[in-house]
mmCIF file of C-alpha atoms in Angstrom:
data_model
loop_
_atom_site.group_PDB
_atom_site.id
_atom_site.type_symbol
_atom_site.label_atom_id
_atom_site.label_comp_id
_atom_site.label_asym_id
_atom_site.label_seq_id
_atom_site.Cartn_x
_atom_site.Cartn_y
_atom_site.Cartn_z
ATOM 1 C CA UNK A 189 -13.600 80.888 22.184
ATOM 2 C CA UNK A 190 -16.107 80.028 24.891
ATOM 3 C CA UNK A 191 -15.425 76.714 26.582
ATOM 4 C CA UNK A 192 -18.250 74.250 27.056
ATOM 5 C CA UNK A 193 -18.878 71.884 29.966
ATOM 6 C CA UNK A 194 -20.550 68.638 28.893
ATOM 7 C CA UNK A 195 -22.578 66.535 31.313
ATOM 8 C CA UNK A 196 -23.550 63.173 29.843
ATOM 9 C CA UNK A 197 -26.133 60.457 30.429
ATOM 10 C CA UNK A 198 -28.526 62.416 32.610
ATOM 11 C CA UNK A 199 -31.693 60.366 33.034
ATOM 12 C CA UNK A 200 -34.804 62.484 32.521
ATOM 13 C CA UNK A 201 -37.368 59.667 32.505
ATOM 14 C CA UNK A 202 -37.754 55.907 32.458
ATOM 15 C CA UNK A 203 -40.214 53.813 30.473
ATOM 16 C CA UNK A 204 -40.352 50.357 32.013
ATOM 17 C CA UNK A 205 -36.719 49.269 32.185
ATOM 18 C CA UNK A 206 -35.641 51.716 29.467
ATOM 19 C CA UNK A 207 -33.850 54.844 30.694
ATOM 20 C CA UNK A 208 -34.263 58.008 28.626
ATOM 21 C CA UNK A 209 -31.209 60.216 28.878
ATOM 22 C CA UNK A 210 -29.864 63.550 27.708
ATOM 23 C CA UNK A 211 -26.498 65.296 27.500
ATOM 24 C CA UNK A 212 -26.066 68.937 28.521
ATOM 25 C CA UNK A 213 -23.677 71.312 26.723
ATOM 26 C CA UNK A 214 -23.314 74.426 28.861
ATOM 27 C CA UNK A 215 -21.094 77.417 28.052
ATOM 28 C CA UNK A 216 -18.801 78.133 30.993
ATOM 29 C CA UNK A 217 -18.403 81.826 30.190
ATOM 30 C CA UNK A 218 -21.690 82.623 31.916
ATOM 31 C CA UNK A 219 -21.704 82.334 35.688
ATOM 32 C CA UNK A 220 -25.467 82.517 36.067
ATOM 33 C CA UNK A 221 -28.376 80.777 34.401
ATOM 34 C CA UNK A 222 -27.924 80.151 30.686
ATOM 35 C CA UNK A 223 -30.739 79.968 28.105
ATOM 36 C CA UNK A 224 -31.325 76.371 27.033
ATOM 37 C CA UNK A 225 -32.681 74.620 23.961
ATOM 38 C CA UNK A 226 -33.713 70.956 23.837
ATOM 39 C CA UNK A 227 -32.213 69.254 20.756
ATOM 40 C CA UNK A 228 -33.646 66.163 19.013
ATOM 41 C CA UNK A 229 -31.541 64.230 16.497
ATOM 42 C CA UNK A 230 -32.687 62.827 13.164
ATOM 43 C CA UNK A 231 -32.607 59.309 11.763
ATOM 44 C CA UNK A 232 -36.133 58.503 10.615
ATOM 45 C CA UNK A 233 -37.160 57.591 14.184
ATOM 46 C CA UNK A 234 -35.144 54.389 13.671
ATOM 47 C CA UNK A 235 -31.459 55.280 14.092
ATOM 48 C CA UNK A 236 -29.317 58.063 15.512
ATOM 49 C CA UNK A 237 -28.203 59.209 18.933
ATOM 50 C CA UNK A 238 -28.138 62.299 21.119
ATOM 51 C CA UNK A 239 -24.390 62.537 20.490
ATOM 52 C CA UNK A 240 -24.819 63.012 16.728
ATOM 53 C CA UNK A 241 -23.162 66.272 15.717
ATOM 54 C CA UNK A 242 -21.737 66.701 19.216
ATOM 55 C CA UNK A 243 -18.716 68.757 18.169
ATOM 56 C CA UNK A 244 -19.725 70.565 14.997
ATOM 57 C CA UNK A 245 -23.315 71.331 16.011
ATOM 58 C CA UNK A 246 -24.134 70.972 19.705
ATOM 59 C CA UNK A 247 -20.863 72.199 21.199
ATOM 60 C CA UNK A 248 -20.635 74.866 18.500
ATOM 61 C CA UNK A 249 -24.038 76.284 19.418
ATOM 62 C CA UNK A 250 -23.175 76.234 23.129
ATOM 63 C CA UNK A 251 -20.023 78.200 22.300
ATOM 64 C CA UNK A 252 -22.381 80.894 21.055
ATOM 65 C CA UNK A 253 -24.046 81.286 24.449
ATOM 66 C CA UNK A 254 -27.016 78.877 24.299
ATOM 67 C CA UNK A 255 -26.914 75.699 26.389
ATOM 68 C CA UNK A 256 -28.048 72.570 24.561
ATOM 69 C CA UNK A 257 -29.776 69.568 26.144
ATOM 70 C CA UNK A 258 -29.585 66.781 23.553
ATOM 71 C CA UNK A 259 -32.059 64.004 24.313
ATOM 72 C CA UNK A 260 -32.665 60.461 23.146
ATOM 73 C CA UNK A 261 -36.199 59.223 22.551
ATOM 74 C CA UNK A 262 -37.747 55.853 21.779
ATOM 75 C CA UNK A 263 -37.277 54.451 18.279
ATOM 76 C CA UNK A 264 -40.116 52.756 16.426
ATOM 77 C CA UNK A 265 -38.868 49.352 17.587
ATOM 78 C CA UNK A 266 -39.369 50.498 21.173
ATOM 79 C CA UNK A 267 -42.699 52.243 20.766
ATOM 80 C CA UNK A 268 -44.976 53.505 18.016
ATOM 81 C CA UNK A 269 -46.157 57.093 17.748
ATOM 82 C CA UNK A 270 -47.009 58.986 19.949
ATOM 83 C CA UNK A 271 -44.312 57.430 22.197
ATOM 84 C CA UNK A 272 -41.671 59.732 20.681
ATOM 85 C CA UNK A 273 -43.587 62.925 21.380
ATOM 86 C CA UNK A 274 -44.384 61.723 24.914
ATOM 87 C CA UNK A 275 -40.640 61.297 25.512
ATOM 88 C CA UNK A 276 -39.885 64.731 24.092
ATOM 89 C CA UNK A 277 -42.416 66.430 26.323
ATOM 90 C CA UNK A 278 -41.039 64.534 29.311
ATOM 91 C CA UNK A 279 -37.626 66.036 28.539
ATOM 92 C CA UNK A 280 -39.086 69.553 28.463
ATOM 93 C CA UNK A 281 -40.809 68.996 31.787
ATOM 94 C CA UNK A 282 -37.585 67.586 33.280
ATOM 95 C CA UNK A 283 -35.697 70.687 32.184
ATOM 96 C CA UNK A 284 -38.264 72.939 33.805
ATOM 97 C CA UNK A 285 -38.043 70.981 37.057
ATOM 98 C CA UNK A 286 -34.286 70.343 37.175
ATOM 99 C CA UNK A 287 -32.531 72.687 34.772
ATOM 100 C CA UNK A 288 -31.651 75.247 37.442
ATOM 101 C CA UNK A 289 -29.440 72.715 39.224
ATOM 102 C CA UNK A 290 -27.362 72.547 36.031
ATOM 103 C CA UNK A 291 -27.105 76.316 35.675
ATOM 104 C CA UNK A 292 -29.870 76.564 33.082
ATOM 105 C CA UNK A 293 -32.555 79.216 32.822
ATOM 106 C CA UNK A 294 -35.907 77.456 32.814
ATOM 107 C CA UNK A 295 -38.459 80.277 32.663
ATOM 108 C CA UNK A 296 -38.169 80.161 28.874
ATOM 109 C CA UNK A 297 -37.079 77.022 26.985
ATOM 110 C CA UNK A 298 -36.421 76.472 23.291
ATOM 111 C CA UNK A 299 -36.719 73.329 21.191
ATOM 112 C CA UNK A 300 -34.688 72.391 18.102
ATOM 113 C CA UNK A 301 -34.738 69.354 15.882
ATOM 114 C CA UNK A 302 -33.232 68.053 12.661
ATOM 115 C CA UNK A 303 -35.132 65.850 10.187
ATOM 116 C CA UNK A 304 -37.223 63.362 12.211
ATOM 117 C CA UNK A 305 -36.256 65.358 15.298
ATOM 118 C CA UNK A 306 -37.665 68.487 13.678
ATOM 119 C CA UNK A 307 -41.056 66.804 13.442
ATOM 120 C CA UNK A 308 -40.964 66.076 17.176
ATOM 121 C CA UNK A 309 -39.706 69.568 17.982
ATOM 122 C CA UNK A 310 -42.436 71.228 15.937
ATOM 123 C CA UNK A 311 -45.191 69.018 17.349
ATOM 124 C CA UNK A 312 -43.994 69.792 20.865
ATOM 125 C CA UNK A 313 -44.085 73.503 20.115
ATOM 126 C CA UNK A 314 -47.584 73.297 18.628
ATOM 127 C CA UNK A 315 -49.364 70.989 21.098
ATOM 128 C CA UNK A 316 -48.779 72.349 24.593
ATOM 129 C CA UNK A 317 -51.499 71.078 26.887
ATOM 130 C CA UNK A 318 -53.007 68.770 24.248
ATOM 131 C CA UNK A 319 -54.028 65.574 26.055
ATOM 132 C CA UNK A 320 -53.471 63.478 22.926
ATOM 133 C CA UNK A 321 -49.780 64.384 22.942
ATOM 134 C CA UNK A 322 -48.803 65.087 26.546
ATOM 135 C CA UNK A 323 -48.532 61.490 27.752
ATOM 136 C CA UNK A 324 -47.543 60.436 31.255
ATOM 137 C CA UNK A 325 -43.812 59.795 30.794
ATOM 138 C CA UNK A 326 -41.525 61.078 33.530
ATOM 139 C CA UNK A 327 -41.959 62.236 37.112
ATOM 140 C CA UNK A 328 -42.694 65.926 36.491
ATOM 141 C CA UNK A 329 -46.231 65.951 35.160
ATOM 142 C CA UNK A 330 -46.906 69.099 37.181
ATOM 143 C CA UNK A 331 -44.521 71.014 34.908
ATOM 144 C CA UNK A 332 -45.493 72.601 31.607
ATOM 145 C CA UNK A 333 -44.307 71.083 28.326
ATOM 146 C CA UNK A 334 -44.764 74.410 26.526
ATOM 147 C CA UNK A 335 -41.750 75.901 24.754
ATOM 148 C CA UNK A 336 -41.009 79.506 23.873
ATOM 149 C CA UNK A 337 -39.142 79.180 20.570
ATOM 150 C CA UNK A 338 -38.782 76.419 17.979
ATOM 151 C CA UNK A 339 -36.070 75.653 15.423
ATOM 152 C CA UNK A 340 -37.081 73.280 12.618
ATOM 153 C CA UNK A 341 -34.333 71.942 10.333
ATOM 154 C CA UNK A 342 -35.354 70.047 7.153
ATOM 155 C CA UNK A 343 -38.177 68.020 8.674
ATOM 156 C CA UNK A 344 -41.460 66.719 7.290
ATOM 157 C CA UNK A 345 -44.542 68.771 8.050
ATOM 158 C CA UNK A 346 -47.259 66.750 6.266
ATOM 159 C CA UNK A 347 -46.408 63.140 7.080
ATOM 160 C CA UNK A 348 -48.982 61.693 4.726
ATOM 161 C CA UNK A 349 -48.066 63.617 1.589
ATOM 162 C CA UNK A 350 -44.330 63.233 2.204
ATOM 163 C CA UNK A 351 -44.702 59.448 2.407
ATOM 164 C CA UNK A 352 -46.545 58.974 -0.895
ATOM 165 C CA UNK A 353 -44.662 57.216 -3.715
ATOM 166 C CA UNK A 354 -45.436 56.599 -7.369
ATOM 167 C CA UNK A 355 -44.992 53.032 -8.615
ATOM 168 C CA UNK A 356 -41.557 53.923 -9.993
ATOM 169 C CA UNK A 357 -40.472 55.649 -6.800
ATOM 170 C CA UNK A 358 -41.530 52.603 -4.792
ATOM 171 C CA UNK A 359 -39.272 50.453 -6.983
ATOM 172 C CA UNK A 360 -36.270 52.759 -6.887
ATOM 173 C CA UNK A 361 -36.375 54.365 -3.448
ATOM 174 C CA UNK A 362 -36.243 53.012 0.070
ATOM 175 C CA UNK A 363 -39.614 52.731 1.829
ATOM 176 C CA UNK A 364 -40.888 55.953 3.330
ATOM 177 C CA UNK A 365 -39.754 56.622 6.906
ATOM 178 C CA UNK A 366 -43.223 57.539 8.084
ATOM 179 C CA UNK A 367 -44.807 54.079 7.815
ATOM 180 C CA UNK A 368 -42.824 52.382 10.591
ATOM 181 C CA UNK A 369 -43.592 55.284 12.909
ATOM 182 C CA UNK A 370 -47.228 54.205 12.862
ATOM 183 C CA UNK A 371 -46.588 50.471 12.417
ATOM 184 C CA UNK A 372 -48.064 50.255 8.908
ATOM 185 C CA UNK A 373 -46.780 49.980 5.351
ATOM 186 C CA UNK A 374 -49.488 52.142 3.790
ATOM 187 C CA UNK A 375 -50.216 55.337 5.668
ATOM 188 C CA UNK A 376 -53.465 55.840 3.809
ATOM 189 C CA UNK A 377 -54.899 53.069 6.002
ATOM 190 C CA UNK A 378 -54.470 55.341 9.034
ATOM 191 C CA UNK A 379 -54.967 58.610 7.201
ATOM 192 C CA UNK A 380 -56.642 60.578 9.985
ATOM 193 C CA UNK A 381 -54.106 59.513 12.601
ATOM 194 C CA UNK A 382 -51.231 60.564 10.361
ATOM 195 C CA UNK A 383 -52.760 63.913 9.504
ATOM 196 C CA UNK A 384 -53.371 64.599 13.184
ATOM 197 C CA UNK A 385 -49.696 63.834 13.884
ATOM 198 C CA UNK A 386 -48.437 66.233 11.194
ATOM 199 C CA UNK A 387 -47.093 69.621 12.358
ATOM 200 C CA UNK A 388 -48.909 71.322 9.482
ATOM 201 C CA UNK A 389 -52.263 70.267 10.941
ATOM 202 C CA UNK A 390 -51.377 71.659 14.384
ATOM 203 C CA UNK A 391 -50.523 75.234 13.437
ATOM 204 C CA UNK A 392 -52.378 77.919 15.400
ATOM 205 C CA UNK A 393 -52.096 81.616 16.168
ATOM 206 C CA UNK A 394 -50.611 80.996 19.619
ATOM 207 C CA UNK A 395 -47.610 79.091 18.284
ATOM 208 C CA UNK A 396 -44.202 80.191 19.585
ATOM 209 C CA UNK A 397 -41.783 81.870 17.162
ATOM 210 C CA UNK A 398 -40.301 79.476 14.591
ATOM 211 C CA UNK A 399 -36.981 79.500 12.746
ATOM 212 C CA UNK A 400 -37.218 77.070 9.811
ATOM 213 C CA UNK A 401 -34.218 76.051 7.682
ATOM 214 C CA UNK A 402 -34.074 73.735 4.678
ATOM 215 C CA UNK A 403 -31.655 72.931 1.872
ATOM 216 C CA UNK A 404 -32.820 73.610 -1.671
ATOM 217 C CA UNK A 405 -31.123 70.395 -2.856
ATOM 218 C CA UNK A 406 -32.740 68.109 -0.282
ATOM 219 C CA UNK A 407 -33.626 64.798 -1.968
ATOM 220 C CA UNK A 408 -35.133 63.128 1.095
ATOM 221 C CA UNK A 409 -37.571 65.744 2.368
ATOM 222 C CA UNK A 410 -38.597 68.369 -0.198
ATOM 223 C CA UNK A 411 -38.022 71.990 0.727
ATOM 224 C CA UNK A 412 -41.723 72.521 0.060
ATOM 225 C CA UNK A 413 -42.410 70.796 3.402
ATOM 226 C CA UNK A 414 -40.709 73.592 5.326
ATOM 227 C CA UNK A 415 -42.182 76.269 3.079
ATOM 228 C CA UNK A 416 -45.675 74.939 3.789
ATOM 229 C CA UNK A 417 -45.098 75.107 7.557
ATOM 230 C CA UNK A 418 -43.766 78.647 7.284
ATOM 231 C CA UNK A 419 -46.712 79.785 5.175
ATOM 232 C CA UNK A 420 -49.226 78.178 7.534
ATOM 233 C CA UNK A 421 -47.665 79.848 10.578
ATOM 234 C CA UNK A 422 -47.670 83.261 8.934
ATOM 235 C CA UNK A 423 -51.281 82.883 7.767
ATOM 236 C CA UNK A 424 -52.281 81.945 11.319
ATOM 237 C CA UNK A 425 -50.650 85.098 12.669
ATOM 238 C CA UNK A 426 -47.665 83.392 14.303
ATOM 239 C CA UNK A 427 -44.034 84.481 13.880
ATOM 240 C CA UNK A 428 -41.905 82.488 11.436
ATOM 241 C CA UNK A 429 -38.605 82.936 9.621
ATOM 242 C CA UNK A 430 -37.695 80.673 6.690
ATOM 243 C CA UNK A 431 -34.083 80.179 5.588
ATOM 244 C CA UNK A 432 -33.328 78.332 2.360
ATOM 245 C CA UNK A 433 -29.715 77.132 2.225
ATOM 246 C CA UNK A 434 -28.492 77.130 -1.342
ATOM 247 C CA UNK A 435 -26.882 73.907 -2.503
ATOM 248 C CA UNK A 436 -27.579 72.088 0.771
ATOM 249 C CA UNK A 437 -28.904 68.539 0.866
ATOM 250 C CA UNK A 438 -30.507 66.662 3.730
ATOM 251 C CA UNK A 439 -28.193 66.994 6.771
ATOM 252 C CA UNK A 440 -25.731 68.855 4.572
ATOM 253 C CA UNK A 441 -22.656 70.408 6.199
ATOM 254 C CA UNK A 442 -24.016 73.843 5.305
ATOM 255 C CA UNK A 443 -26.303 73.660 8.339
ATOM 256 C CA UNK A 444 -23.301 73.558 10.666
ATOM 257 C CA UNK A 445 -21.481 76.472 9.086
ATOM 258 C CA UNK A 446 -20.515 79.152 11.606
ATOM 259 C CA UNK A 447 -22.778 81.739 9.988
ATOM 260 C CA UNK A 448 -25.849 79.519 10.105
ATOM 261 C CA UNK A 449 -25.205 78.423 13.697
ATOM 262 C CA UNK A 450 -24.775 82.077 14.656
ATOM 263 C CA UNK A 451 -28.160 82.890 13.112
ATOM 264 C CA UNK A 452 -29.711 80.004 15.048
ATOM 265 C CA UNK A 453 -28.088 81.115 18.313
ATOM 266 C CA UNK A 454 -29.201 84.718 17.776
ATOM 267 C CA UNK A 455 -32.796 83.623 17.176
ATOM 268 C CA UNK A 456 -32.802 81.542 20.363
ATOM 269 C CA UNK A 457 -31.091 84.245 22.424
ATOM 270 C CA UNK A 458 -33.665 86.810 21.298
ATOM 271 C CA UNK A 459 -36.617 84.680 22.349
ATOM 272 C CA UNK A 460 -35.212 82.923 25.415
ATOM 273 C CA UNK A 461 -33.647 85.804 27.320
ATOM 274 C CA UNK A 462 -35.988 87.102 30.000
#
């Protein structure tokens, strides 16, 4: 089994007095530069940490030959959208500027997210060079925030439609996660802003290759969200692969099975090796 060296609490940017940090999981079996993917955790943009899934997901992927840089980003209490995507792009730019000093290959970089993190990962992949999303976070604004492969696990793709509730659903279910991201209770009051922030609205023919995975028993984000993103990418002429995990719920353990992680690592290795 490949051993993994973990470097923690690396600051990639600072917003006011708030440091933004990432942890690096690098396989030690490779003496030279290792392909790297930036990972973004889930939690509805309100909870979670870059250490979530450290052993069963992040270390496990690194054991398969792909270094992982797992980054924190601002929660909604620290900044409303697009603060989160600005932080994510700052992490990509930091990797391009500094990854080589950590033994990482930076000519080609991947991005990977789960749930809320998948939204950020997909938006990053689809908005390279877009002034509305780039932001000015970090010290490496001369670097590109473009990525070369994207992995989307069980995330929303149409933030407006996924947030809608019937009267009964509003009584029985927790409030939708998307509202706090924009600082409103009813997303229809900021309809155009929400649509513009949805990955589905940002699909284009120049998108990097996508690997999309969803559980067919997901009761938080319907599998139709991932299917819609896949269909839109294919119609646009981009490359996309959709995996439907039978019996898996939202953040189900099936996503961290060895076979699924091996598929994910193989996809990244194919598109990140130069």
